[in-house]
Each structure stands twice: as C-alpha cells, then as structure tokens.
Coordinates of C-alpha atoms in Angstrom, one line a residue:
Chain A
M23 CA -7.2 8.1 -23.4
T24 CA -6.5 6.2 -20.2
A25 CA -3.8 3.7 -19.9
Q26 CA -5.0 0.4 -18.5
I27 CA -2.9 -0.2 -15.6
R28 CA -3.1 -3.7 -14.0
P29 CA -0.7 -3.9 -11.3
A30 CA 0.7 -7.3 -9.9
P31 CA -0.4 -8.4 -6.5
V32 CA 1.8 -7.4 -3.7
R33 CA 3.3 -10.6 -2.5
K34 CA 5.1 -11.1 0.7
S35 CA 6.7 -14.1 2.4
I36 CA 8.5 -14.9 5.8
R37 CA 9.6 -17.9 7.9
V38 CA 9.0 -17.6 11.4
N39 CA 10.0 -19.9 14.3
A40 CA 6.5 -21.4 15.3
T41 CA 4.0 -23.7 14.6
P42 CA 1.4 -22.8 11.9
D43 CA -1.2 -22.9 15.1
R44 CA 0.9 -20.3 16.7
A45 CA 1.7 -18.4 13.9
F46 CA -2.1 -18.1 12.8
D47 CA -3.1 -17.2 16.5
V48 CA -0.7 -14.5 16.8
F49 CA -1.4 -13.1 13.3
T50 CA -5.0 -12.7 14.4
S51 CA -5.8 -12.7 17.9
G52 CA -2.5 -11.5 19.0
I53 CA -2.3 -8.8 16.2
G54 CA -2.2 -6.1 18.9
R55 CA 1.1 -7.2 20.2
W56 CA 2.9 -6.8 16.8
W57 CA 1.1 -4.5 14.5
P58 CA 2.9 -1.5 13.7
K59 CA 1.5 1.3 15.4
S60 CA 2.3 3.4 12.3
H61 CA -0.1 1.3 10.4
K62 CA -3.4 3.3 10.9
I63 CA -5.8 5.3 9.4
G64 CA -7.7 7.0 12.3
Q65 CA -7.0 10.4 13.7
A66 CA -6.1 9.4 17.4
D67 CA -3.3 6.7 17.9
L68 CA -3.5 3.2 17.2
D69 CA -4.5 1.1 20.2
R70 CA -4.6 -2.2 18.0
P71 CA -6.2 -3.7 14.8
V72 CA -9.1 -6.1 15.3
I73 CA -9.6 -9.3 13.3
E74 CA -13.0 -11.0 14.4
P75 CA -12.3 -14.9 14.5
R76 CA -15.0 -15.8 11.9
A77 CA -15.8 -15.7 8.2
G78 CA -17.9 -12.6 7.9
G79 CA -16.3 -10.9 10.9
R80 CA -15.3 -7.4 11.0
W81 CA -11.5 -6.3 10.5
Y82 CA -11.2 -3.0 12.1
E83 CA -8.9 -0.5 13.8
L84 CA -9.2 0.3 17.4
D85 CA -7.7 3.9 18.5
V86 CA -6.7 4.8 22.0
D87 CA -9.7 7.1 22.2
G88 CA -11.9 4.5 21.7
S89 CA -13.0 5.3 18.1
E90 CA -13.2 2.5 15.6
C91 CA -12.1 2.7 11.9
E92 CA -13.3 -0.1 9.5
L93 CA -10.6 -1.7 7.4
G94 CA -12.7 -4.3 5.9
K95 CA -14.0 -8.0 6.8
V96 CA -12.9 -11.4 7.1
A97 CA -13.7 -13.5 4.0
V98 CA -12.1 -17.0 4.9
W99 CA -11.2 -18.1 8.4
E100 CA -9.4 -21.6 8.2
P101 CA -7.2 -21.9 11.0
P102 CA -4.4 -22.7 11.2
S103 CA -3.5 -22.7 7.4
R104 CA -5.6 -19.8 5.6
L105 CA -7.0 -16.6 6.2
I106 CA -8.6 -13.9 3.6
L107 CA -9.2 -10.5 4.7
I108 CA -11.2 -8.0 2.5
W109 CA -9.2 -4.7 2.2
Q110 CA -11.8 -1.6 1.6
L111 CA -9.6 1.2 1.9
T112 CA -9.2 3.5 -1.1
P113 CA -5.9 5.1 -2.1
E114 CA -7.2 8.2 -0.1
F115 CA -7.4 5.9 2.8
R116 CA -11.1 6.2 3.1
F117 CA -13.3 2.9 3.7
D118 CA -15.3 2.3 0.7
P119 CA -17.9 -0.6 1.5
D120 CA -18.0 -1.0 -2.7
L121 CA -14.3 -1.7 -2.6
M122 CA -13.0 -5.2 -2.3
T123 CA -9.5 -6.1 -2.5
E124 CA -8.2 -9.4 -1.1
V125 CA -5.4 -9.8 1.2
E126 CA -4.7 -13.7 1.6
V127 CA -2.3 -15.2 4.2
T128 CA -1.2 -18.8 4.3
F129 CA 0.6 -20.4 6.9
T130 CA 2.6 -23.7 5.9
P131 CA 4.6 -25.9 8.1
D132 CA 8.4 -25.6 7.2
G133 CA 10.4 -28.2 9.3
D134 CA 9.9 -26.9 12.9
G135 CA 8.9 -23.5 11.7
T136 CA 6.1 -21.9 9.3
V137 CA 6.3 -20.0 6.3
V138 CA 3.8 -17.1 6.1
D139 CA 2.8 -16.1 2.7
L140 CA 0.7 -13.0 2.0
E141 CA -0.8 -11.7 -1.3
H142 CA -2.8 -8.6 -1.6
R143 CA -4.5 -8.7 -4.9
D144 CA -7.2 -7.1 -6.8
L145 CA -5.2 -3.7 -6.6
E146 CA -6.9 -2.4 -10.0
R147 CA -10.2 -2.1 -8.3
M148 CA -8.5 0.7 -6.3
G149 CA -8.0 2.3 -9.4
D150 CA -11.4 2.1 -10.5
Q151 CA -12.3 3.8 -7.4
A152 CA -9.8 6.4 -7.7
E153 CA -10.8 7.1 -11.3
A154 CA -14.3 7.2 -10.3
M155 CA -13.5 9.7 -7.5
A156 CA -11.6 11.9 -9.8
E157 CA -14.4 12.0 -12.2
T158 CA -16.7 12.9 -9.6
V159 CA -14.8 15.7 -8.3
G160 CA -14.2 16.9 -11.7
G161 CA -10.8 18.3 -10.9
P162 CA -7.4 17.0 -11.1
G163 CA -8.3 14.6 -8.3
G164 CA -7.3 11.0 -8.0
W165 CA -4.1 11.8 -6.6
P166 CA -3.7 9.6 -3.5
A167 CA -2.9 11.0 -0.2
L168 CA -0.3 8.4 0.2
L169 CA 1.7 10.4 -2.3
Q170 CA 2.2 13.0 0.1
L171 CA 3.0 10.3 2.9
F172 CA 6.0 9.2 0.7
A173 CA 7.0 12.8 0.2
D174 CA 6.9 13.4 3.9
E175 CA 8.9 10.3 4.3
T176 CA 11.8 11.2 1.8
H177 CA 11.8 14.6 3.7
N178 CA 12.8 13.0 7.0
Chain B
M29 CA 14.9 -2.4 -7.0
T30 CA 11.4 -3.1 -5.8
N31 CA 8.6 -0.9 -6.8
A32 CA 8.5 0.8 -3.5
E33 CA 12.4 1.6 -3.8
R34 CA 11.7 3.1 -7.1
V35 CA 8.9 5.5 -5.9
F36 CA 11.1 6.6 -2.8
E37 CA 14.1 7.1 -5.2
A38 CA 11.9 9.1 -7.5
L39 CA 10.3 11.2 -4.8
H40 CA 13.6 11.9 -3.0
D41 CA 14.8 14.5 -5.6
P42 CA 13.2 17.9 -5.1
T43 CA 13.0 18.6 -8.6
R44 CA 11.1 15.5 -9.3
R45 CA 8.7 16.6 -6.7
A46 CA 8.4 20.0 -8.2
V47 CA 7.7 18.1 -11.7
L48 CA 4.7 16.3 -10.0
D49 CA 3.4 19.2 -8.5
R50 CA 3.1 20.8 -11.9
L51 CA 1.3 17.7 -13.4
R52 CA -1.1 17.7 -10.5
S53 CA -3.3 20.6 -12.4
G54 CA -3.2 18.6 -15.7
P55 CA -1.5 16.9 -18.4
K56 CA 1.6 19.0 -19.8
P57 CA 4.3 18.8 -22.3
V58 CA 8.0 18.9 -21.5
G59 CA 8.4 22.4 -22.4
E60 CA 5.6 23.7 -20.0
I61 CA 6.6 21.6 -17.2
A62 CA 10.4 22.9 -17.7
R63 CA 9.2 26.6 -17.8
G64 CA 10.1 28.2 -14.6
L65 CA 12.5 25.5 -13.3
P66 CA 15.9 25.8 -12.5
V67 CA 17.0 22.9 -14.8
T68 CA 17.4 22.2 -18.4
R69 CA 14.5 20.8 -20.4
P70 CA 16.8 17.6 -21.1
A71 CA 17.2 17.5 -17.4
V72 CA 13.6 17.7 -17.0
S73 CA 13.0 14.7 -19.6
Q74 CA 15.6 12.7 -17.5
H75 CA 13.5 13.5 -14.2
L76 CA 10.2 12.3 -16.3
K77 CA 11.7 9.1 -17.4
V78 CA 12.5 8.5 -13.6
L79 CA 9.0 9.2 -12.7
K80 CA 7.5 7.1 -15.3
D81 CA 9.8 4.1 -14.5
A82 CA 8.4 4.4 -10.9
G83 CA 4.9 4.4 -12.3
L84 CA 4.1 7.8 -10.9
V85 CA 3.5 9.4 -14.4
T86 CA 2.5 8.2 -17.8
D87 CA 2.8 10.0 -21.3
R88 CA 1.2 10.0 -24.6
S89 CA 1.8 11.3 -28.1
E90 CA 0.3 14.4 -29.4
G91 CA 1.7 14.9 -33.0
T92 CA 5.2 15.6 -32.2
R93 CA 4.8 16.2 -28.7
R94 CA 4.9 14.1 -25.9
I95 CA 2.3 15.0 -23.3
Y96 CA 3.0 13.7 -19.6
H97 CA 0.3 13.2 -17.0
I98 CA 0.0 11.6 -13.4
D99 CA -0.8 8.1 -13.4
P100 CA -4.4 8.7 -13.3
K101 CA -5.1 6.1 -10.9
G102 CA -2.2 6.5 -8.5
L103 CA -1.8 2.9 -8.7
G104 CA 1.9 2.8 -8.8
A105 CA 2.2 4.7 -5.7
M106 CA -0.3 2.6 -4.1
R107 CA 1.1 -0.6 -4.9
A108 CA 4.5 0.7 -3.6
W109 CA 3.0 1.8 -0.4
L110 CA 1.3 -1.6 0.2
D111 CA 4.5 -3.3 -0.8
R112 CA 6.4 -1.5 2.2
Y113 CA 3.2 -1.8 4.4
W114 CA 3.0 -5.5 4.3
E115 CA 6.6 -6.0 4.4
A116 CA 6.9 -4.1 7.8
A117 CA 3.9 -5.9 9.0
L118 CA 5.4 -9.4 8.2
D119 CA 8.8 -8.2 9.7
A120 CA 7.1 -7.2 13.0
L121 CA 5.1 -10.5 13.1
A122 CA 8.0 -12.4 12.5
A123 CA 10.0 -10.5 15.4
E124 CA 7.2 -11.2 17.7
L125 CA 6.9 -14.9 16.9
N126 CA 10.6 -15.4 17.2
R127 CA 10.7 -13.6 20.6
T128 CA 8.2 -15.3 22.0
E129 CA 9.3 -18.8 20.8
T130 CA 12.8 -17.8 22.3
K131 CA 11.2 -17.0 25.6
E132 CA 9.2 -20.2 25.8
N133 CA 12.4 -22.3 25.2
E134 CA 14.2 -20.8 27.8

C-alpha cells in the first residue's frame, strides 16, 4: 500500500520597490547579483545561475570552475509580467529530463512597486520519480538527499 | 508553523533522527523501533507523531499493530525544503531590488 501524497504548490509572495520592468530584469538577467550562493547543486562553488531570455531557453547553474549544471528550461518568457521556469531536479538533486515541475513567477504593479508572486507546482511528479528510482534500486531508496541537508542544518 | 518549520522542528531532536534512521531499512512497528533506544515506547510513539505531522513518515494498520514507514516519496521533506529555498531566494531578490532602487534615488 502506498499513500497517494499530493503536496500543495509552494507559494511565495514579496513586494519590492521597483517597477515590474526592473523587477523582471533583475530576476532574470541580473540573477547573478542576488541569487543565494548556497542555492547550488554542482560540486564547485556557484558563480551564478543563468536564465536564457527566451521561451525554450536553458536555465542552468554556472560554477566558478566553468562547469555547468542543468536546472531546467524556460517555458514562458513574457516580460515584464510573467515567467515560467521548468524545474527538472529530483529530490536527489539530479537533473532528470523527464521530470517537469513548473515554477511560475508573476510581476504585478502595486502602487510605485511590484508584487512578485512565485508558485512551484506539480511537486507530486517528483514523488513519481523518487518512487520509480526506489523501485529500480530495489532497496530502501527514495530517501532524498535533502533530508541529510536538513539534518546537517539542524546540527549547526 | 509552516511545513518547513515543522520538518526542522521534527529533525532537530536526536531521538527523532534515530527513529528515522531505523526506518530507512524498511517499515517497522513501534516496538521494533523502540528496541535499543534509550527512551520509552510511549515516548517513541510521541516522536513518531511529530514525524508524521511533518510529513516525514506515514503509517498503516496491520491487524492490531501500526506499521510506520518513511514517507515513500520524501515529498514532505522536499516540499519543506523548496519552501525555504524559494523564500530565501525571494528575500534576496527583494534586498537587491530595494538596495539598487535606493541607490538610484540618491
């Protein structure tokens, strides 16, 4: 018996003191200026993530040693109001071309600022992948690497 | 509490991490999980409840016994991790935008 778990999307919202144009521009082409250095999957230190400015573009991580790690791709490119990135990382932090989860980011004018809304959805598809992986390995797999990250962080 | 906070709270306790470790090798009833741990069986049940609320373990009935296993898909943890991940990212974005906006206005 396997319980069907269908997690709610992760939703985040923040207001910024910038026009939608600037907010969209800084989110995408300026991502290297603000993206947390801890948010990386490669072995080497993170230089910056790259979002190619077009639908169908790549979304990847560029590391200081010049290596690149695929994160997914750009599905919708509608400056300055909407962006959809496809996140293709499994709970084991492996790039999987068959895994498609969506990260939609919208930029809505709010007075002299902008509200940035982010929704990461289709998370249950990661579950399908994790389960498939566990079945392939045949062992007690499906235990995501990120649990270890949690544990490490709580030790600090 | 957010999902992420519940997961962190759940994993902060060393006994709960020990309980999770025991479940990595497969589903087990409470008695078997408690064996060898320096806490009482009711205490283990309480820890399991916290882990369940955090989405880290699930359970099922087998006769009169309750069998616990790790959330087979790890989604509770994944979702909690993403929750923190995106929150930190958007906070950093806002800090950058608010900083540069202030500079331009000077």
